[in-house]
XYZ file of C-alpha atoms in Angstrom:
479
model
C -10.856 10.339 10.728
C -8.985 8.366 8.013
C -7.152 4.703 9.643
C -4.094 5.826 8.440
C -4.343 9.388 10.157
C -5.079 7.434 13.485
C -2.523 4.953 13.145
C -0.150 7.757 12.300
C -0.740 9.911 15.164
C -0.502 6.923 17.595
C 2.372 6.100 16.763
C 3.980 9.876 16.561
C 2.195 10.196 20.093
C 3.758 6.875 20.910
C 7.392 7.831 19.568
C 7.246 11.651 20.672
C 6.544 10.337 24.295
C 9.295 7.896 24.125
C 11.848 10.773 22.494
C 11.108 13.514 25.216
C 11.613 11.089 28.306
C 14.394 9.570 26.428
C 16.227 13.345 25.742
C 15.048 15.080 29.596
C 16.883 12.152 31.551
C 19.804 11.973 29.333
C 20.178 15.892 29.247
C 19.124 15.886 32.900
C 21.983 13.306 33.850
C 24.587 14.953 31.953
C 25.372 17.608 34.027
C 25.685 15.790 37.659
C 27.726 12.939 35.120
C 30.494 15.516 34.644
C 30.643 17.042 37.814
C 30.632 13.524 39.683
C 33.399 12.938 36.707
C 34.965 16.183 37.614
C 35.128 15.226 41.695
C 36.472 12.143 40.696
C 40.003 14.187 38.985
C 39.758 16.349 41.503
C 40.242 13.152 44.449
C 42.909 12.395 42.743
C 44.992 15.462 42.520
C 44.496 16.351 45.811
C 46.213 12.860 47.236
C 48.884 13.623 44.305
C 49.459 17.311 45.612
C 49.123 16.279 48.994
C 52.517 14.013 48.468
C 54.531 16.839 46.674
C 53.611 19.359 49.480
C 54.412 16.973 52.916
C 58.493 17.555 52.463
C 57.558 21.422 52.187
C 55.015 21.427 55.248
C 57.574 19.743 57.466
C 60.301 21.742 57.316
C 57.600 25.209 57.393
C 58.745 26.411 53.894
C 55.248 25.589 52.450
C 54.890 29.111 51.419
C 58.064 29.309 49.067
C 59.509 26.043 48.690
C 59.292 24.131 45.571
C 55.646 23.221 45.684
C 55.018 26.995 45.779
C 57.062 27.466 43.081
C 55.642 24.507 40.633
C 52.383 26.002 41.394
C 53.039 29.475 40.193
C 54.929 28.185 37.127
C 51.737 26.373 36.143
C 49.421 29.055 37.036
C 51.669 31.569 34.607
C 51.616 29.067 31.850
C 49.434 29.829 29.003
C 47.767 27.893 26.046
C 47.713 24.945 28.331
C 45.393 22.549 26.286
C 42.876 21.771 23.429
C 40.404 19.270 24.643
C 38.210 18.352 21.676
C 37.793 21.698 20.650
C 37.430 23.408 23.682
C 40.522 25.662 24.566
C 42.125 25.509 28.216
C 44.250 28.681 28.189
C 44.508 29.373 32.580
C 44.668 27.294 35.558
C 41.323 27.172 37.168
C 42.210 25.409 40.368
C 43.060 26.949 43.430
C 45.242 25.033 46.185
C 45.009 26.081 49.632
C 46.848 24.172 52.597
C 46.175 24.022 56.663
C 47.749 22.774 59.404
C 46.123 20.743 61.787
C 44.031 23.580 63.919
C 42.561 24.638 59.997
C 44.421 27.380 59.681
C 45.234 28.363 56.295
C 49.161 27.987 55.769
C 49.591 27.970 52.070
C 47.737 29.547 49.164
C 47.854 29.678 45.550
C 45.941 32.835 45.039
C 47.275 34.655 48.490
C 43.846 35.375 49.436
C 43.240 33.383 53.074
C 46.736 33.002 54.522
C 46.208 32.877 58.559
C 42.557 32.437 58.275
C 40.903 29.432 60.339
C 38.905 27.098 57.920
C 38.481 24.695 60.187
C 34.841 25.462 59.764
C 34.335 24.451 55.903
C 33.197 20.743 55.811
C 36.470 20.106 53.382
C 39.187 21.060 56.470
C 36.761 19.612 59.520
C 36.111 16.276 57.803
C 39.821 15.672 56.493
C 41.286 16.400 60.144
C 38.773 14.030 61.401
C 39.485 10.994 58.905
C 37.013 11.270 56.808
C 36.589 12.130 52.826
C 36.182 16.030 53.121
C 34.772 17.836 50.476
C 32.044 20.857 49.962
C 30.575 22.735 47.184
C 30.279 25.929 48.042
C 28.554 29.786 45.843
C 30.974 31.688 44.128
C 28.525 34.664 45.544
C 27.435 33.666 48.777
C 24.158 36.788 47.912
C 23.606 34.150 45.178
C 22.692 30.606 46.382
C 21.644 29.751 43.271
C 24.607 30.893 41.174
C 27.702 29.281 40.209
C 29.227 27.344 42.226
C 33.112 25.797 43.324
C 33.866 22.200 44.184
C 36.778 21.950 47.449
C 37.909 18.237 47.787
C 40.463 18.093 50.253
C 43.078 15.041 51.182
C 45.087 14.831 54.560
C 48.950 15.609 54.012
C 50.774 12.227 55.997
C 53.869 12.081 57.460
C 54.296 8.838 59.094
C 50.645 7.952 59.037
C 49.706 10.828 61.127
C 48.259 13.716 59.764
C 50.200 17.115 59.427
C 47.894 18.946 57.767
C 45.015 19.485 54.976
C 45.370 20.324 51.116
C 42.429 21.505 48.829
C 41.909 21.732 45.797
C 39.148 23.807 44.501
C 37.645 24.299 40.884
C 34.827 26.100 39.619
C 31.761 24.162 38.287
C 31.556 26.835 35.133
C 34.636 25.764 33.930
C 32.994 22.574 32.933
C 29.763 24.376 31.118
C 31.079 24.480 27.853
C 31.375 20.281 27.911
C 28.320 20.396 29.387
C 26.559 22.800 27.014
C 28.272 20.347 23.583
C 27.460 17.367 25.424
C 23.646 18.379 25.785
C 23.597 19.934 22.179
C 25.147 16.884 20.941
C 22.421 14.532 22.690
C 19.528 17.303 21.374
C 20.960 16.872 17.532
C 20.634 13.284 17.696
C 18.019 13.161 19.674
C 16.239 15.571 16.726
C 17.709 12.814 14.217
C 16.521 9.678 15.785
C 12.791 11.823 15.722
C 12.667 12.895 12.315
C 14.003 9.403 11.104
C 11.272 7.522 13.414
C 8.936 10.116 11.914
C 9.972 8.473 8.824
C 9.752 5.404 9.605
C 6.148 6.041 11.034
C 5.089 7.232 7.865
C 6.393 4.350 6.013
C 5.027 1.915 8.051
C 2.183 3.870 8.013
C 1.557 3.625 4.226
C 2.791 0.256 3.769
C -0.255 -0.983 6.267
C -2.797 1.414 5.030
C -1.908 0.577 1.367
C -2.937 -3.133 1.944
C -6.276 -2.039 3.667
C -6.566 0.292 0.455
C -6.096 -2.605 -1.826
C -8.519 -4.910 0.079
C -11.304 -1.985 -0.408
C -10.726 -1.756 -3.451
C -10.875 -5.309 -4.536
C -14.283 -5.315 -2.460
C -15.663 -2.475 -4.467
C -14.503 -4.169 -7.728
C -16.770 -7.479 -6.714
C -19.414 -5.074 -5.533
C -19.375 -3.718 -9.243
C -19.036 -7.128 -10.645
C -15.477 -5.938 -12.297
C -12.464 -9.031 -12.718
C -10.273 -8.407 -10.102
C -7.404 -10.137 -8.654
C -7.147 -10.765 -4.418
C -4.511 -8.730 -3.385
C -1.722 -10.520 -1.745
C -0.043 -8.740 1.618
C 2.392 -9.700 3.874
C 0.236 -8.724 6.783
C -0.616 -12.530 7.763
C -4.308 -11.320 9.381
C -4.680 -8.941 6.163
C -3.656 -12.034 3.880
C -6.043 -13.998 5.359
C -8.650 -11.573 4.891
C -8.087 -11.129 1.262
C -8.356 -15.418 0.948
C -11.653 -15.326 2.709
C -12.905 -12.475 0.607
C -12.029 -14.730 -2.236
C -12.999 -17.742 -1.655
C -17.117 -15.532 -0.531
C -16.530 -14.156 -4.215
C -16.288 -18.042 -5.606
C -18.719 -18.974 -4.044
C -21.104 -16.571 -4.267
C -19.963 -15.777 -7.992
C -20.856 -19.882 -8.272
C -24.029 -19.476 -7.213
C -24.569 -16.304 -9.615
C -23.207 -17.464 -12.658
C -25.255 -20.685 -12.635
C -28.686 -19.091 -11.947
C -27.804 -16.552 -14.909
C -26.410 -19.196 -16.762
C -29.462 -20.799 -16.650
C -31.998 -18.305 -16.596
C -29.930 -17.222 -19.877
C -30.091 -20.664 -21.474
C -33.562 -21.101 -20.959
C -34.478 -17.821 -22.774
C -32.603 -18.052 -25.561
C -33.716 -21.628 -26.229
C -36.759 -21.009 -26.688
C -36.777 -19.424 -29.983
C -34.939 -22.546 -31.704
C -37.219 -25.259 -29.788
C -40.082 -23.235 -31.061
C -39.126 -23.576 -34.655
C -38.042 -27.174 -33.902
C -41.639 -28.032 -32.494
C -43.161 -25.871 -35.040
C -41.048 -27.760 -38.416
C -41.870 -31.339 -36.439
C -45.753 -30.253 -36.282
C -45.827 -29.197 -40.353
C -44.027 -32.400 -41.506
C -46.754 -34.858 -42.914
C -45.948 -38.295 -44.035
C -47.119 -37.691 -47.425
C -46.241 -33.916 -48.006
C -43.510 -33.280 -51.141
C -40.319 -34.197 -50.530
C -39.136 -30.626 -51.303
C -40.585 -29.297 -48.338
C -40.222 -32.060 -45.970
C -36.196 -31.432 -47.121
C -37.010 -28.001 -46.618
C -38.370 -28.749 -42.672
C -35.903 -31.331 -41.605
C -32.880 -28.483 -42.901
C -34.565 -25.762 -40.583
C -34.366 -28.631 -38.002
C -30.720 -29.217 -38.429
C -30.346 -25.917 -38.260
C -31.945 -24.876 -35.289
C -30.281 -28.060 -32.995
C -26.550 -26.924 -34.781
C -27.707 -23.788 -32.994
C -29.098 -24.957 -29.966
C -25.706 -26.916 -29.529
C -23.567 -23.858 -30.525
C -25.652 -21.582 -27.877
C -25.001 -24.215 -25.029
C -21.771 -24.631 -25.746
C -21.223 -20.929 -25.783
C -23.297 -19.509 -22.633
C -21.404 -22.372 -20.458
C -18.112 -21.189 -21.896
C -19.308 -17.593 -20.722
C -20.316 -17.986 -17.737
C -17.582 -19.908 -17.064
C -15.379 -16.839 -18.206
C -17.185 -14.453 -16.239
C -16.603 -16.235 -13.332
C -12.778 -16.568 -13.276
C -11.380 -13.484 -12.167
C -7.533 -13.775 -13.234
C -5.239 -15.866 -15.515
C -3.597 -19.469 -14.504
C -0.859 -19.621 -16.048
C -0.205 -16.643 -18.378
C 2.759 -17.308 -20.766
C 5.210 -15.596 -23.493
C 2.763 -14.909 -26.544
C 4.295 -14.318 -30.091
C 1.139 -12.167 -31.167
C 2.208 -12.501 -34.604
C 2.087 -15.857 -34.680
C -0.818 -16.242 -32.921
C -2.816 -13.491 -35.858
C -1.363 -15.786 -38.543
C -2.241 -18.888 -37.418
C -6.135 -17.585 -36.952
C -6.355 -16.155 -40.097
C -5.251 -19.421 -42.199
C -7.905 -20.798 -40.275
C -10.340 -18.737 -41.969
C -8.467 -18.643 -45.203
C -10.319 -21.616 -47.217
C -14.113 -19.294 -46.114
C -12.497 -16.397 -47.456
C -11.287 -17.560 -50.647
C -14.510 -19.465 -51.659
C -15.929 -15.628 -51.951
C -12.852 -14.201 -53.153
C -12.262 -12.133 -50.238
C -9.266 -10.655 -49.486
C -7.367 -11.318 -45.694
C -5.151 -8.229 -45.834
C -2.374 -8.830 -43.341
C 0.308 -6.610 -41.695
C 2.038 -8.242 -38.563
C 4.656 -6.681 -36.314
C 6.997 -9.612 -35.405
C 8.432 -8.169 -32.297
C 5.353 -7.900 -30.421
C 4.841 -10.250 -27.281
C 2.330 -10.333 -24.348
C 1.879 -12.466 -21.138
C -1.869 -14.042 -21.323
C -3.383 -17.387 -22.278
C -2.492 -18.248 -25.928
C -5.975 -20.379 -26.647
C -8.562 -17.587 -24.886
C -6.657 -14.767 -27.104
C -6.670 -17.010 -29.981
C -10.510 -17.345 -29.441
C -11.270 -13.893 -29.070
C -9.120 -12.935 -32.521
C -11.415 -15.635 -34.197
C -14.368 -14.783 -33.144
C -13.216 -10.873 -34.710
C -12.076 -13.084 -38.381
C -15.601 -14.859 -37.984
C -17.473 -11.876 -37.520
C -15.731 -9.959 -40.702
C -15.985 -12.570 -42.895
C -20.194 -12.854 -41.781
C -20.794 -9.151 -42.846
C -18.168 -8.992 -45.866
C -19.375 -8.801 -49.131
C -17.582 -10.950 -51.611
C -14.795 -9.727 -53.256
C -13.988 -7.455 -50.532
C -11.185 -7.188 -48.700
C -10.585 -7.673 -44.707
C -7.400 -5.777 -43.253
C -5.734 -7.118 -40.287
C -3.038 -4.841 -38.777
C -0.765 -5.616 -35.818
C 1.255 -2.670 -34.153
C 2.164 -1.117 -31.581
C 0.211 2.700 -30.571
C 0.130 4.481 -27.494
C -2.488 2.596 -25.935
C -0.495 -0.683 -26.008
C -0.450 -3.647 -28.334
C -3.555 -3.176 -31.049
C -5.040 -5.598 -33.568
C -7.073 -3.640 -35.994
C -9.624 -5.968 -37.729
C -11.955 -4.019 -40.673
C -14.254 -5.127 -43.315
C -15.793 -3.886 -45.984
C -19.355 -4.129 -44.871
C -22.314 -1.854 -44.735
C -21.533 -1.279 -40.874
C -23.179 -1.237 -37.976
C -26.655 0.789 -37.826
C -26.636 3.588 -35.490
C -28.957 2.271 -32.827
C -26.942 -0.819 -32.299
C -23.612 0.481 -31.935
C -23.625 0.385 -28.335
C -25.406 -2.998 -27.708
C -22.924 -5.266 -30.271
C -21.232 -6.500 -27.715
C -24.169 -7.406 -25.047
C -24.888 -10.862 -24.660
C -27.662 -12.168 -27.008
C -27.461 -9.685 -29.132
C -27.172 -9.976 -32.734
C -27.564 -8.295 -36.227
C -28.881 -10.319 -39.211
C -26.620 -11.015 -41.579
C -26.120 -8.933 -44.655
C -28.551 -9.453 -48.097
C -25.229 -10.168 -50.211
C -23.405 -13.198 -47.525
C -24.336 -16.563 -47.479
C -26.240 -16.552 -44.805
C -27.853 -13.851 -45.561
C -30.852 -12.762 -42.852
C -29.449 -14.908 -39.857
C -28.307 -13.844 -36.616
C -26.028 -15.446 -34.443
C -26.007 -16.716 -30.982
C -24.836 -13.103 -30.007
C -22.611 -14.288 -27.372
C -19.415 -13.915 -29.380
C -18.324 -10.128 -28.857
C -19.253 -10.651 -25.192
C -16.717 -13.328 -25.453
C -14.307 -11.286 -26.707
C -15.095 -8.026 -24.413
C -14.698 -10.942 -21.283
C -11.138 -12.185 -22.452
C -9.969 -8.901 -22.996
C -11.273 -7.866 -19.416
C -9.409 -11.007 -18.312
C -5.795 -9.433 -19.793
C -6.556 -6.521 -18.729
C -6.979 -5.084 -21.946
C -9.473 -3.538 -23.940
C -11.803 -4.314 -26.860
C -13.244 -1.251 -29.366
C -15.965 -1.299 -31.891
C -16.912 0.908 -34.000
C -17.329 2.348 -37.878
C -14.670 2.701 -40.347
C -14.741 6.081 -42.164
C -14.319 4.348 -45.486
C -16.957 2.266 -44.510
C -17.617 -1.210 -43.099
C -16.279 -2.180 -39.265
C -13.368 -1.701 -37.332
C -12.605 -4.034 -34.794
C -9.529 -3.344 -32.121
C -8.292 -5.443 -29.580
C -5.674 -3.740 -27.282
C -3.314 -5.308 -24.999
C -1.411 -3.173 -22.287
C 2.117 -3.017 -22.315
């Protein structure tokens, strides 16, 4: 199982948890919360009621006195309220009244007149001083059915009690705030999920996305690619990418010095060979053509021995640096022109041709002298395998690919066999019959350069033959 599928369901485990206990005690506590709400208004209007009713209960016209009579006016009222969207349209309480044996003296739905309720828990506690108050089934066959709250208060008359008023009110008729107040805490309830949900999944990505990165720049060194550390916010997962860069330095310092030098010392043995070999054939008193003739091939081979040092250090030292310093604001244009004039003077001492065609408005963020290298090492090689009085185009523009630089000759091209190796290191086609140095190779590190500083901008670097003949060189910057 995937880290991010774990982490995922841990923490939907972890939230779910926390949103079911969260939702069953708040849905759980809503219901007692309204009734204990409810017993509260109903204290209250019983020691109200209780007040109106003493004048009535002493003078024994409780039955059709003016308390009676407010009562029944209310009760025949209808369309009594709106509460939040919940229509009150009847009277749900009831108001009963006994005198101090419990026997009912006053009732507002004429149902227990002369009864004894001395009995019920809201009559026997009131008469003895105490808060009286019961809830009772509306169907006593049903226990577990609705039920209706009694609170009573004593009716006073000079501190002594004269009797007992209750007020009773169904539990049901609070339901319907129940029900909206438990739907209410359910929607939100579902909101606060699906938006943790979210939340999980972001998180979830965010974290995963860093690990992600951090394989992935650990398969790129594994492949020996030029990659970048990733950076993270994670402090632990920052610190993990550093350390994974500075092993890559190091062991990339190690690397690059052995190949460095098992490279060098390969290589240099061809020119020390000729070296040795001119040094052994010059004789004191041999013609001075061909001791001019051995000391040149001498010259020759240490200009190259120099050139090939100077080169594989400047490689490997390329190879080994995985992302740009300090990239800047490059006027590509500029850049083109200013390489070709340095090839201009070659070029014109063999009437050859530097065909130019620059967009102006073309920029890119990289290192101004490692581009500038890798567009003259292109100029150097086109003007090596030109003929004279040929012509070299150089077009700047911009394609779907991203920024190109098209460099082509007018050469005999590259043979088929060695198309794909031109840009390994060390390898290198003699020069044309028709050049001036006609039959020589190079170090063949300079496409390699080139192929290396691309790599570096993230760009891309194309060989291959021109239809009409000779090379075409592309370098490709993204945009």
């Amino acid at each position: 199982m995937k880290i991010s599928l774990k982490i995922f369901l841990g923490y939907f485990l972890l939230v779910g948890l926390a949103a079911w206990f969260v939702l069953v005690v708040f849905v759980d506590e809503v219901k007692p919360g309204v009734r204990q709400a409810m017993e509260d208004a109903l204290v209250d209007t019983a020691n109200v009621l209780a007040e109106l009713a003493k004048y009535d209960l002493k003078e024994g016209n409780i039955q059709h006195g003016r308390f009676a009579e407010s009562l029944q006016n209310y009760q025949a009222k209808s369309g009594v309220a709106n509460i939040w969207g919940i229509p009150k349209s009847t009277a749900d309480y009831r108001v009963y009244i006994t005198d101090t044996r419990g026997i009912v003296v006053f009732d507002s739905q004429a149902q227990a007149i002369g009864q004894d309720y001395s009995h019920w828990n809201d009559v026997y506690l009131t008469l003895k001083g105490k808060y009286g108050a019961r809830s009772t089934p509306t169907n006593p066959s049903n226990p577990d059915g609705d039920t209706i709250m009694y609170v009573a208060a004593p009716i006073l008359d000079m501190g002594q009690t004269i009797g007992v008023l209750t007020v009773a009110k169904p539990n049901s008729t609070m339901q319907p705030f129940i029900r909206r107040a438990q739907q209410k805490i359910m929607g939100w309830g579902a909101l606060l999920f699906v938006l943790s949900l979210g939340l999980g999944v972001a998180f979830t990505w965010r974290f995963t996305r860093a690990i992600h990165r951090l394989r992935d720049y650990a398969i790129a060194v594994a492949q020996g690619k030029k990659a970048a550390a990733p950076d993270s916010s994670n402090d632990e997962l920052a610190e993990l990418a550093h350390a994974m860069k500075s092993m890559r330095d190091e062991l990339d310092g190690h690397q690059h010095l052995q190949q460095a030098i098992q490279q060098l010392t390969h290589e240099l043995k061809s020119p020390i060979t000729a070296i040795q070999a001119a040094v052994e054939l010059i004789e004191p008193d041999m013609p001075v053509q061909d001791r001019t003739h051995f000391l040149n091939s001498i010259k020759t081979q240490s200009h190259r021995l120099q050139h090939m040092v100077k080169n594989i250090l400047g490689l490997a030292a390329l190879e080994q640096q995985q992302m740009l310093e300090l990239p800047a604001n490059i006027q590509l244009a500029d850049l083109v022109s200013h390489q070709v004039q340095l090839v201009k003077n070659r070029a014109d001492q063999r009437n050859i041709k530097l065909d130019t065609e620059l967009d102006p408005a073309l920029f890119i963020q990289g290192d101004a002298f490692l581009c500038g290298q890798a567009i003259s090492n292109l100029l150097e090689n086109a003007l090596d395998f030109s003929p004279d009085q040929s012509t070299i185009k150089i077009r700047l523009s911009h394609t779907v690919e991203g920024i190109c630089l098209q460099i082509q000759d007018e050469g005999s091209g590259i043979p088929d066999y060695a198309l794909s190796r031109v840009s390994d290191k060390f390898y290198s086609l003699p020069r044309p019959a028709n050049t001036p140095n006609a039959g020589q190779k190079s170090t063949g590190l300079g496409l390699n350069f080139v192929l290396q500083i691309m790599a570096l901008h993230r760009g891309k670097f194309s060989i291959s033959n021109a239809e009409s003949g000779g090379v075409s060189a592309s370098l490709f910057w993204p945009h």
